[in-house]
Amino acid sequence: MSILQEGYGKTNKGEEISEFIVENKNGMQMHLINYGAILTKLFVPDQNGKLADVVLGYDNLEGYMDNPGYFGSTIGRNGNRIAGSKFEINGETYELDKNEGENNLHGGFDGYNKRVWDYTLNETENEVVFSLVSPDKDQGFPGEFKVSVAYKLTEDNAVSIQYKGISDQDTIANMTNHSYFNLAGHTEKSILDHMLWIKASKFVPVVDSTAIPTGELWDVAGTPMDFTKAKAIGDDVQADYEQLVFTGGYDHNYALDKDGKGIEKIAEVEDPKTGRKMEVYTDLPGVQLYVGNFINTSSGAGKEGASYQKRSGLCLETQYFPDAIHQAGFESPVLKAGEEYNTTTIYKFL
Ligand code: BGC
């Protein structure tokens, strides 16, 4: 068990960035940087103890300062889309950046993934805690939001990500992590043979290629969206099904069949080649399945000379449903003034 801190270069404004290398007794390693509170590398053993880095990323800070696909990023204040880039809370209208057509994606142009975070190291817990004060009207959102993200690497090969926050006004809080996983190793080209199970009998359909929800929930049964029994991502990703045609492959939120509000296992991914398995646990109501439909050369050359392509990695982004602020039928993403935001997602490797 150890945490090593190293220099990771300077931002354009001259801010010093650090890399934190956290290792457990099995040799599993989690690399983090305080630029964007980003998970840059994750070395995970397979059944024979062979390590591979299973997340997509860049070799250096320049890569992460661009990072159009949000590799490894902490997303805030709101993950996913807000239609029309505006919303109302308590009768006031708030306007956000239109950074995806008319809509807001992942907080806007100045996402939390582009911020320099403070940090503290908790060596006994193998944990790095990043913190940020997001001022009132930051990205357009109401309230000063003091937020922290704690990444912990456990001895049973789990990466636990706990978000905590408090705001002095009612606001939206919907943080997520945008890691792209390829359990065969990030230099492998495809996740199409990865087997996926999601504990969701319903998903959030979208109106068109803008990926804004209709506000309904549809049954997955009998559609290519169904992962209630594990199947390979490649089985149906090209299906001639309007929802998949809109988004060029899976890019949808699943409404989780949770037993309650607590943390529970909601998804499992397995790479048949290496036998590596990942379980996902969360206390949140939804998970966005995104299979890298838009990864292309614009995401730049990846780590170790990798050139990532469409479907090189998959994301399972735990969250409130997209555009929940406009949908009375979706669980509200509003954090009340003075109340604690506290949510945990765990990616556990077997
Ligand atoms: C979205 C995708 C988007 C990707 C990268 C995902 O959360 O659902 O539509 O392309 O993030 O920005």
mmCIF file of C-alpha atoms and ligand atoms in Angstrom:
data_model
loop_
_atom_site.group_PDB
_atom_site.id
_atom_site.type_symbol
_atom_site.label_atom_id
_atom_site.label_comp_id
_atom_site.label_asym_id
_atom_site.label_seq_id
_atom_site.Cartn_x
_atom_site.Cartn_y
_atom_site.Cartn_z
ATOM 1 C CA MET A 1 0.000 0.000 0.000
ATOM 2 C CA SER A 2 1.489 3.333 -1.011
ATOM 3 C CA ILE A 3 0.899 6.717 -2.565
ATOM 4 C CA LEU A 4 3.667 8.304 -4.603
ATOM 5 C CA GLN A 5 3.494 11.939 -5.731
ATOM 6 C CA GLU A 6 5.351 13.202 -8.805
ATOM 7 C CA GLY A 7 5.424 16.380 -10.884
ATOM 8 C CA TYR A 8 3.145 16.319 -13.961
ATOM 9 C CA GLY A 9 4.087 19.650 -15.536
ATOM 10 C CA LYS A 10 2.458 23.070 -15.492
ATOM 11 C CA THR A 11 -0.741 24.455 -16.969
ATOM 12 C CA ASN A 12 -0.665 27.409 -19.404
ATOM 13 C CA LYS A 13 -1.191 29.652 -16.365
ATOM 14 C CA GLY A 14 1.874 28.164 -14.637
ATOM 15 C CA GLU A 15 -0.022 26.080 -12.078
ATOM 16 C CA GLU A 16 1.958 23.036 -10.921
ATOM 17 C CA ILE A 17 0.171 19.751 -11.486
ATOM 18 C CA SER A 18 0.923 16.544 -9.598
ATOM 19 C CA GLU A 19 0.413 12.913 -10.427
ATOM 20 C CA PHE A 20 -0.486 10.476 -7.635
ATOM 21 C CA ILE A 21 0.350 6.815 -8.025
ATOM 22 C CA VAL A 22 -1.636 4.686 -5.618
ATOM 23 C CA GLU A 23 -0.750 0.993 -5.334
ATOM 24 C CA ASN A 24 -2.316 -1.872 -3.386
ATOM 25 C CA LYS A 25 -0.814 -5.156 -2.182
ATOM 26 C CA ASN A 26 -1.770 -6.943 -5.426
ATOM 27 C CA GLY A 27 0.254 -4.515 -7.519
ATOM 28 C CA MET A 28 -2.880 -2.833 -8.862
ATOM 29 C CA GLN A 29 -2.154 0.843 -9.556
ATOM 30 C CA MET A 30 -4.379 3.881 -9.904
ATOM 31 C CA HIS A 31 -2.818 7.065 -11.338
ATOM 32 C CA LEU A 32 -4.557 10.385 -10.773
ATOM 33 C CA ILE A 33 -3.784 14.027 -11.537
ATOM 34 C CA ASN A 34 -5.142 17.100 -9.795
ATOM 35 C CA TYR A 35 -5.825 18.688 -13.200
ATOM 36 C CA GLY A 36 -9.502 17.802 -13.688
ATOM 37 C CA ALA A 37 -9.333 15.205 -10.867
ATOM 38 C CA ILE A 38 -8.638 12.797 -13.716
ATOM 39 C CA LEU A 39 -7.963 9.060 -13.532
ATOM 40 C CA THR A 40 -5.109 8.728 -16.033
ATOM 41 C CA LYS A 41 -4.033 5.091 -15.683
ATOM 42 C CA LEU A 42 -5.399 1.980 -14.037
ATOM 43 C CA PHE A 43 -3.201 -1.113 -14.002
ATOM 44 C CA VAL A 44 -5.327 -4.163 -13.228
ATOM 45 C CA PRO A 45 -4.175 -7.794 -12.938
ATOM 46 C CA ASP A 46 -5.787 -10.569 -14.962
ATOM 47 C CA GLN A 47 -6.322 -14.112 -13.594
ATOM 48 C CA ASN A 48 -2.596 -14.821 -13.996
ATOM 49 C CA GLY A 49 -1.580 -11.596 -12.300
ATOM 50 C CA LYS A 50 -0.608 -9.919 -15.578
ATOM 51 C CA LEU A 51 -1.156 -6.169 -15.347
ATOM 52 C CA ALA A 52 -2.670 -4.022 -18.090
ATOM 53 C CA ASP A 53 -3.702 -0.378 -18.099
ATOM 54 C CA VAL A 54 -7.460 -0.617 -18.702
ATOM 55 C CA VAL A 55 -8.415 3.053 -19.194
ATOM 56 C CA LEU A 56 -7.982 5.303 -22.220
ATOM 57 C CA GLY A 57 -5.917 8.426 -21.718
ATOM 58 C CA TYR A 58 -3.014 10.629 -22.718
ATOM 59 C CA ASP A 59 0.697 10.627 -21.974
ATOM 60 C CA ASN A 60 0.883 14.145 -20.609
ATOM 61 C CA LEU A 61 -0.901 17.241 -19.334
ATOM 62 C CA GLU A 62 -1.209 18.785 -22.824
ATOM 63 C CA GLY A 63 -3.352 15.801 -23.799
ATOM 64 C CA TYR A 64 -5.693 16.308 -20.842
ATOM 65 C CA MET A 65 -5.924 20.078 -21.393
ATOM 66 C CA ASP A 66 -7.498 19.287 -24.777
ATOM 67 C CA ASN A 67 -9.281 15.951 -24.133
ATOM 68 C CA PRO A 68 -12.417 16.376 -26.290
ATOM 69 C CA GLY A 69 -13.803 12.974 -25.240
ATOM 70 C CA TYR A 70 -13.344 13.611 -21.477
ATOM 71 C CA PHE A 71 -11.038 10.603 -20.931
ATOM 72 C CA GLY A 72 -10.845 9.733 -17.222
ATOM 73 C CA SER A 73 -12.459 13.009 -16.227
ATOM 74 C CA THR A 74 -14.411 14.126 -13.217
ATOM 75 C CA ILE A 75 -17.529 15.736 -14.678
ATOM 76 C CA GLY A 76 -19.387 18.550 -12.912
ATOM 77 C CA ARG A 77 -21.427 20.400 -11.900
ATOM 78 C CA ASN A 78 -23.791 18.402 -14.120
ATOM 79 C CA GLY A 79 -22.970 15.268 -16.077
ATOM 80 C CA ASN A 80 -24.794 14.697 -19.392
ATOM 81 C CA ARG A 81 -27.228 17.074 -21.106
ATOM 82 C CA ILE A 82 -29.485 19.946 -20.134
ATOM 83 C CA ALA A 83 -31.866 20.806 -22.976
ATOM 84 C CA GLY A 84 -31.790 24.394 -24.220
ATOM 85 C CA SER A 85 -28.904 25.145 -21.832
ATOM 86 C CA LYS A 86 -31.213 26.729 -19.310
ATOM 87 C CA PHE A 87 -33.367 25.747 -16.380
ATOM 88 C CA GLU A 88 -35.379 27.204 -13.524
ATOM 89 C CA ILE A 89 -34.956 26.752 -9.809
ATOM 90 C CA ASN A 90 -37.227 28.579 -7.331
ATOM 91 C CA GLY A 91 -38.651 30.710 -10.160
ATOM 92 C CA GLU A 92 -35.238 31.996 -11.334
ATOM 93 C CA THR A 93 -33.884 31.109 -14.774
ATOM 94 C CA TYR A 94 -30.258 30.104 -15.089
ATOM 95 C CA GLU A 95 -28.390 30.017 -18.416
ATOM 96 C CA LEU A 96 -25.541 27.659 -19.206
ATOM 97 C CA ASP A 97 -23.047 27.354 -22.067
ATOM 98 C CA LYS A 98 -24.406 25.972 -25.323
ATOM 99 C CA ASN A 99 -21.458 23.674 -25.866
ATOM 100 C CA GLU A 100 -23.313 20.988 -27.833
ATOM 101 C CA GLY A 101 -25.624 22.653 -30.366
ATOM 102 C CA GLU A 102 -28.362 24.362 -28.346
ATOM 103 C CA ASN A 103 -27.734 22.155 -25.348
ATOM 104 C CA ASN A 104 -25.344 21.931 -22.432
ATOM 105 C CA LEU A 105 -23.107 18.883 -22.046
ATOM 106 C CA HIS A 106 -21.037 18.000 -18.964
ATOM 107 C CA GLY A 107 -21.220 21.482 -17.392
ATOM 108 C CA GLY A 108 -20.139 23.546 -20.409
ATOM 109 C CA PHE A 109 -16.894 24.806 -21.923
ATOM 110 C CA ASP A 110 -15.263 25.249 -18.529
ATOM 111 C CA GLY A 111 -16.001 21.853 -17.021
ATOM 112 C CA TYR A 112 -14.617 20.670 -13.693
ATOM 113 C CA ASN A 113 -12.382 18.422 -15.823
ATOM 114 C CA LYS A 114 -10.456 21.598 -16.790
ATOM 115 C CA ARG A 115 -9.958 22.865 -13.228
ATOM 116 C CA VAL A 116 -6.932 22.611 -10.981
ATOM 117 C CA TRP A 117 -8.144 20.838 -7.826
ATOM 118 C CA ASP A 118 -6.686 21.023 -4.319
ATOM 119 C CA TYR A 119 -5.738 17.684 -2.833
ATOM 120 C CA THR A 120 -5.033 15.822 0.375
ATOM 121 C CA LEU A 121 -3.527 12.371 0.675
ATOM 122 C CA ASN A 122 -4.894 9.825 3.090
ATOM 123 C CA GLU A 123 -2.073 7.263 3.046
ATOM 124 C CA THR A 124 -3.620 4.818 5.529
ATOM 125 C CA GLU A 125 -6.718 4.521 3.328
ATOM 126 C CA ASN A 126 -4.838 4.560 0.001
ATOM 127 C CA GLU A 127 -7.007 7.544 -0.868
ATOM 128 C CA VAL A 128 -6.526 10.852 -2.697
ATOM 129 C CA VAL A 129 -9.144 13.512 -2.003
ATOM 130 C CA PHE A 130 -9.524 16.327 -4.541
ATOM 131 C CA SER A 131 -11.484 19.435 -3.632
ATOM 132 C CA LEU A 132 -12.765 22.493 -5.440
ATOM 133 C CA VAL A 133 -14.765 25.576 -4.575
ATOM 134 C CA SER A 134 -17.095 26.270 -7.475
ATOM 135 C CA PRO A 135 -18.329 29.848 -7.002
ATOM 136 C CA ASP A 136 -21.883 31.133 -7.304
ATOM 137 C CA LYS A 137 -22.874 31.313 -11.037
ATOM 138 C CA ASP A 138 -19.911 29.120 -12.009
ATOM 139 C CA GLN A 139 -20.850 27.715 -15.463
ATOM 140 C CA GLY A 140 -24.166 29.534 -14.815
ATOM 141 C CA PHE A 141 -25.295 27.381 -11.880
ATOM 142 C CA PRO A 142 -26.660 28.990 -8.701
ATOM 143 C CA GLY A 143 -24.792 28.765 -5.411
ATOM 144 C CA GLU A 144 -21.257 28.326 -4.213
ATOM 145 C CA PHE A 145 -20.668 24.589 -4.355
ATOM 146 C CA LYS A 146 -17.849 23.157 -2.280
ATOM 147 C CA VAL A 147 -17.180 19.752 -3.757
ATOM 148 C CA SER A 148 -14.715 16.927 -3.173
ATOM 149 C CA VAL A 149 -13.942 13.706 -5.007
ATOM 150 C CA ALA A 150 -12.196 10.947 -3.067
ATOM 151 C CA TYR A 151 -10.562 8.174 -5.059
ATOM 152 C CA LYS A 152 -9.674 5.146 -2.948
ATOM 153 C CA LEU A 153 -7.939 1.960 -4.085
ATOM 154 C CA THR A 154 -8.908 -0.947 -1.848
ATOM 155 C CA GLU A 155 -7.001 -4.169 -1.193
ATOM 156 C CA ASP A 156 -9.748 -6.111 -2.996
ATOM 157 C CA ASN A 157 -9.035 -4.282 -6.269
ATOM 158 C CA ALA A 158 -11.834 -1.745 -6.167
ATOM 159 C CA VAL A 159 -11.633 1.909 -7.142
ATOM 160 C CA SER A 160 -14.128 3.729 -4.974
ATOM 161 C CA ILE A 161 -15.087 7.262 -5.999
ATOM 162 C CA GLN A 162 -16.971 9.280 -3.424
ATOM 163 C CA TYR A 163 -18.351 12.724 -4.233
ATOM 164 C CA LYS A 164 -19.295 15.070 -1.424
ATOM 165 C CA GLY A 165 -20.513 18.623 -1.628
ATOM 166 C CA ILE A 166 -22.495 21.425 -0.106
ATOM 167 C CA SER A 167 -24.052 24.497 -1.717
ATOM 168 C CA ASP A 168 -25.285 27.734 -0.161
ATOM 169 C CA GLN A 169 -28.204 27.913 -2.623
ATOM 170 C CA ASP A 170 -30.434 25.304 -4.221
ATOM 171 C CA THR A 171 -28.518 24.066 -7.256
ATOM 172 C CA ILE A 172 -27.990 21.076 -9.540
ATOM 173 C CA ALA A 173 -25.371 18.567 -8.407
ATOM 174 C CA ASN A 174 -24.819 15.604 -10.707
ATOM 175 C CA MET A 175 -21.194 14.550 -10.724
ATOM 176 C CA THR A 176 -19.825 11.559 -12.579
ATOM 177 C CA ASN A 177 -16.630 9.934 -13.778
ATOM 178 C CA HIS A 178 -16.006 9.626 -17.507
ATOM 179 C CA SER A 179 -13.405 6.835 -17.666
ATOM 180 C CA TYR A 180 -13.342 4.773 -20.854
ATOM 181 C CA PHE A 181 -12.572 1.138 -20.043
ATOM 182 C CA ASN A 182 -11.062 -1.518 -22.239
ATOM 183 C CA LEU A 183 -10.500 -4.549 -20.005
ATOM 184 C CA ALA A 184 -8.098 -6.122 -22.506
ATOM 185 C CA GLY A 185 -5.866 -3.044 -22.149
ATOM 186 C CA HIS A 186 -6.210 0.480 -23.523
ATOM 187 C CA THR A 187 -4.075 -0.269 -26.609
ATOM 188 C CA GLU A 188 -6.508 -2.971 -27.753
ATOM 189 C CA LYS A 189 -8.693 -1.517 -30.442
ATOM 190 C CA SER A 190 -12.181 -2.616 -29.503
ATOM 191 C CA ILE A 191 -14.650 -3.394 -26.729
ATOM 192 C CA LEU A 192 -17.147 -5.068 -29.073
ATOM 193 C CA ASP A 193 -16.480 -8.519 -27.608
ATOM 194 C CA HIS A 194 -16.837 -7.316 -23.996
ATOM 195 C CA MET A 195 -19.800 -8.992 -22.289
ATOM 196 C CA LEU A 196 -22.055 -6.524 -20.484
ATOM 197 C CA TRP A 197 -24.844 -6.934 -17.943
ATOM 198 C CA ILE A 198 -26.855 -3.966 -16.665
ATOM 199 C CA LYS A 199 -29.458 -4.235 -13.930
ATOM 200 C CA ALA A 200 -32.065 -2.199 -15.803
ATOM 201 C CA SER A 201 -35.356 -3.254 -17.352
ATOM 202 C CA LYS A 202 -35.940 0.274 -18.675
ATOM 203 C CA PHE A 203 -33.901 2.920 -20.448
ATOM 204 C CA VAL A 204 -34.266 6.622 -21.254
ATOM 205 C CA PRO A 205 -35.157 7.070 -24.948
ATOM 206 C CA VAL A 206 -33.979 10.209 -26.758
ATOM 207 C CA VAL A 207 -35.786 12.463 -29.227
ATOM 208 C CA ASP A 208 -33.123 12.414 -31.971
ATOM 209 C CA SER A 209 -29.378 12.703 -32.500
ATOM 210 C CA THR A 210 -29.164 15.507 -29.915
ATOM 211 C CA ALA A 211 -29.604 12.738 -27.322
ATOM 212 C CA ILE A 212 -32.107 14.792 -25.326
ATOM 213 C CA PRO A 213 -34.555 12.496 -23.469
ATOM 214 C CA THR A 214 -38.196 12.299 -24.507
ATOM 215 C CA GLY A 215 -39.048 12.124 -20.803
ATOM 216 C CA GLU A 216 -40.348 8.566 -21.081
ATOM 217 C CA LEU A 217 -38.875 5.297 -19.894
ATOM 218 C CA TRP A 218 -39.070 2.396 -22.317
ATOM 219 C CA ASP A 219 -38.782 -1.323 -21.622
ATOM 220 C CA VAL A 220 -35.545 -2.837 -22.859
ATOM 221 C CA ALA A 221 -37.257 -6.224 -23.331
ATOM 222 C CA GLY A 222 -37.352 -7.299 -26.961
ATOM 223 C CA THR A 223 -35.025 -4.466 -28.074
ATOM 224 C CA PRO A 224 -31.273 -4.260 -28.767
ATOM 225 C CA MET A 225 -31.029 -2.104 -25.616
ATOM 226 C CA ASP A 226 -31.528 -5.174 -23.401
ATOM 227 C CA PHE A 227 -28.527 -6.067 -21.202
ATOM 228 C CA THR A 228 -30.559 -7.744 -18.437
ATOM 229 C CA LYS A 229 -28.818 -10.943 -19.546
ATOM 230 C CA ALA A 230 -25.126 -10.479 -20.317
ATOM 231 C CA LYS A 231 -24.381 -10.136 -24.032
ATOM 232 C CA ALA A 232 -21.512 -8.851 -26.128
ATOM 233 C CA ILE A 233 -21.664 -5.141 -26.907
ATOM 234 C CA GLY A 234 -21.044 -5.958 -30.569
ATOM 235 C CA ASP A 235 -24.100 -8.243 -30.798
ATOM 236 C CA ASP A 236 -26.616 -5.448 -31.396
ATOM 237 C CA VAL A 237 -24.677 -2.182 -31.459
ATOM 238 C CA GLN A 238 -25.242 -1.825 -35.222
ATOM 239 C CA ALA A 239 -28.902 -2.874 -35.080
ATOM 240 C CA ASP A 240 -31.292 -0.967 -37.278
ATOM 241 C CA TYR A 241 -33.151 0.363 -34.254
ATOM 242 C CA GLU A 242 -34.013 4.049 -34.320
ATOM 243 C CA GLN A 243 -32.639 4.821 -30.835
ATOM 244 C CA LEU A 244 -29.252 3.357 -31.795
ATOM 245 C CA VAL A 245 -29.282 5.021 -35.209
ATOM 246 C CA PHE A 246 -29.858 8.435 -33.553
ATOM 247 C CA THR A 247 -26.721 8.137 -31.421
ATOM 248 C CA GLY A 248 -24.530 5.945 -33.637
ATOM 249 C CA GLY A 249 -24.474 3.126 -31.066
ATOM 250 C CA TYR A 250 -25.236 2.911 -27.343
ATOM 251 C CA ASP A 251 -25.269 6.357 -25.756
ATOM 252 C CA HIS A 252 -28.232 6.011 -23.433
ATOM 253 C CA ASN A 253 -29.104 6.198 -19.806
ATOM 254 C CA TYR A 254 -30.372 3.068 -18.108
ATOM 255 C CA ALA A 255 -32.967 3.398 -15.329
ATOM 256 C CA LEU A 256 -31.512 1.052 -12.757
ATOM 257 C CA ASP A 257 -33.655 -1.581 -11.055
ATOM 258 C CA LYS A 258 -32.355 -0.780 -7.616
ATOM 259 C CA ASP A 259 -33.568 -2.392 -4.415
ATOM 260 C CA GLY A 260 -33.493 0.941 -2.615
ATOM 261 C CA LYS A 261 -31.430 4.099 -2.290
ATOM 262 C CA GLY A 262 -28.296 2.333 -1.093
ATOM 263 C CA ILE A 263 -25.215 1.329 -2.994
ATOM 264 C CA GLU A 264 -25.561 -1.880 -4.980
ATOM 265 C CA LYS A 265 -24.133 -3.723 -7.934
ATOM 266 C CA ILE A 266 -25.717 -2.435 -11.133
ATOM 267 C CA ALA A 267 -23.460 -3.623 -13.964
ATOM 268 C CA GLU A 268 -20.770 -6.101 -14.848
ATOM 269 C CA VAL A 269 -18.376 -6.161 -17.798
ATOM 270 C CA GLU A 270 -16.137 -9.064 -18.799
ATOM 271 C CA ASP A 271 -13.420 -9.302 -21.399
ATOM 272 C CA PRO A 272 -13.463 -12.892 -22.698
ATOM 273 C CA LYS A 273 -9.841 -12.756 -23.916
ATOM 274 C CA THR A 274 -8.145 -11.886 -20.632
ATOM 275 C CA GLY A 275 -10.943 -12.910 -18.263
ATOM 276 C CA ARG A 276 -10.767 -9.499 -16.587
ATOM 277 C CA LYS A 277 -14.071 -8.524 -15.032
ATOM 278 C CA MET A 278 -15.351 -5.235 -13.703
ATOM 279 C CA GLU A 279 -18.346 -4.744 -11.439
ATOM 280 C CA VAL A 280 -19.994 -1.350 -11.058
ATOM 281 C CA TYR A 281 -21.732 -0.310 -7.840
ATOM 282 C CA THR A 282 -23.630 2.904 -7.236
ATOM 283 C CA ASP A 283 -26.273 4.582 -5.097
ATOM 284 C CA LEU A 284 -27.494 6.719 -8.040
ATOM 285 C CA PRO A 285 -30.635 6.033 -10.123
ATOM 286 C CA GLY A 286 -29.022 5.877 -13.589
ATOM 287 C CA VAL A 287 -26.011 4.902 -15.627
ATOM 288 C CA GLN A 288 -25.077 6.235 -19.065
ATOM 289 C CA LEU A 289 -23.754 3.511 -21.317
ATOM 290 C CA TYR A 290 -21.537 5.130 -23.944
ATOM 291 C CA VAL A 291 -19.512 2.859 -26.219
ATOM 292 C CA GLY A 292 -17.150 5.428 -27.699
ATOM 293 C CA ASN A 293 -19.234 6.173 -30.809
ATOM 294 C CA PHE A 294 -17.370 9.433 -31.364
ATOM 295 C CA ILE A 295 -13.821 8.485 -30.416
ATOM 296 C CA ASN A 296 -11.760 9.180 -33.472
ATOM 297 C CA THR A 297 -8.555 10.854 -34.418
ATOM 298 C CA SER A 298 -9.814 14.157 -32.945
ATOM 299 C CA SER A 299 -9.276 12.602 -29.521
ATOM 300 C CA GLY A 300 -5.601 12.624 -30.461
ATOM 301 C CA ALA A 301 -2.883 10.066 -30.025
ATOM 302 C CA GLY A 302 -3.370 8.181 -26.793
ATOM 303 C CA LYS A 303 -0.928 6.886 -24.200
ATOM 304 C CA GLU A 304 2.032 4.839 -25.433
ATOM 305 C CA GLY A 305 1.356 5.773 -29.051
ATOM 306 C CA ALA A 306 -2.116 4.200 -29.053
ATOM 307 C CA SER A 307 -4.437 5.600 -31.675
ATOM 308 C CA TYR A 308 -7.925 5.227 -30.323
ATOM 309 C CA GLN A 309 -10.853 4.533 -32.590
ATOM 310 C CA LYS A 310 -14.609 4.351 -32.437
ATOM 311 C CA ARG A 311 -15.395 1.621 -29.813
ATOM 312 C CA SER A 312 -11.909 1.474 -28.298
ATOM 313 C CA GLY A 313 -13.452 1.967 -24.862
ATOM 314 C CA LEU A 314 -16.760 2.024 -23.015
ATOM 315 C CA CYS A 315 -18.081 4.298 -20.301
ATOM 316 C CA LEU A 316 -20.512 3.474 -17.520
ATOM 317 C CA GLU A 317 -21.243 6.926 -16.101
ATOM 318 C CA THR A 318 -23.392 6.748 -12.974
ATOM 319 C CA GLN A 319 -25.736 9.725 -12.604
ATOM 320 C CA TYR A 320 -29.216 11.225 -12.354
ATOM 321 C CA PHE A 321 -31.006 10.797 -15.680
ATOM 322 C CA PRO A 322 -30.072 13.310 -18.398
ATOM 323 C CA ASP A 323 -32.091 16.531 -18.432
ATOM 324 C CA ALA A 324 -33.762 15.439 -15.188
ATOM 325 C CA ILE A 325 -34.169 19.111 -14.238
ATOM 326 C CA HIS A 326 -36.831 19.413 -17.000
ATOM 327 C CA GLN A 327 -38.569 16.098 -16.431
ATOM 328 C CA ALA A 328 -40.989 15.830 -13.534
ATOM 329 C CA GLY A 329 -40.988 12.049 -13.922
ATOM 330 C CA PHE A 330 -37.220 11.746 -13.355
ATOM 331 C CA GLU A 331 -35.607 11.816 -9.917
ATOM 332 C CA SER A 332 -34.575 15.411 -9.204
ATOM 333 C CA PRO A 333 -30.894 16.366 -9.458
ATOM 334 C CA VAL A 334 -31.481 19.424 -7.261
ATOM 335 C CA LEU A 335 -29.270 19.747 -4.201
ATOM 336 C CA LYS A 336 -30.966 21.847 -1.543
ATOM 337 C CA ALA A 337 -29.025 24.661 0.110
ATOM 338 C CA GLY A 338 -27.103 23.439 3.145
ATOM 339 C CA GLU A 339 -27.806 19.758 2.484
ATOM 340 C CA GLU A 340 -24.966 17.322 1.938
ATOM 341 C CA TYR A 341 -24.358 15.868 -1.509
ATOM 342 C CA ASN A 342 -22.806 12.454 -0.935
ATOM 343 C CA THR A 343 -22.685 9.714 -3.509
ATOM 344 C CA THR A 344 -20.387 6.787 -4.206
ATOM 345 C CA THR A 345 -19.573 4.745 -7.292
ATOM 346 C CA ILE A 346 -17.251 1.729 -7.210
ATOM 347 C CA TYR A 347 -15.485 0.017 -10.104
ATOM 348 C CA LYS A 348 -14.335 -3.344 -8.754
ATOM 349 C CA PHE A 349 -12.047 -5.690 -10.676
ATOM 350 C CA LEU A 350 -12.067 -9.485 -10.487
HETATM 351 C C1 BGC B 1 -22.119 11.393 -23.869
HETATM 352 C C2 BGC B 1 -21.703 11.231 -25.309
HETATM 353 C C3 BGC B 1 -20.495 12.089 -25.546
HETATM 354 C C4 BGC B 1 -19.411 11.658 -24.591
HETATM 355 C C5 BGC B 1 -18.165 12.467 -24.721
HETATM 356 C C6 BGC B 1 -20.991 10.947 -23.002
HETATM 357 O O1 BGC B 1 -21.338 11.107 -21.662
HETATM 358 O O2 BGC B 1 -23.305 10.708 -23.569
HETATM 359 O O3 BGC B 1 -22.737 11.614 -26.167
HETATM 360 O O4 BGC B 1 -20.045 11.991 -26.869
HETATM 361 O O5 BGC B 1 -19.877 11.773 -23.270
HETATM 362 O O6 BGC B 1 -18.427 13.810 -24.626
#
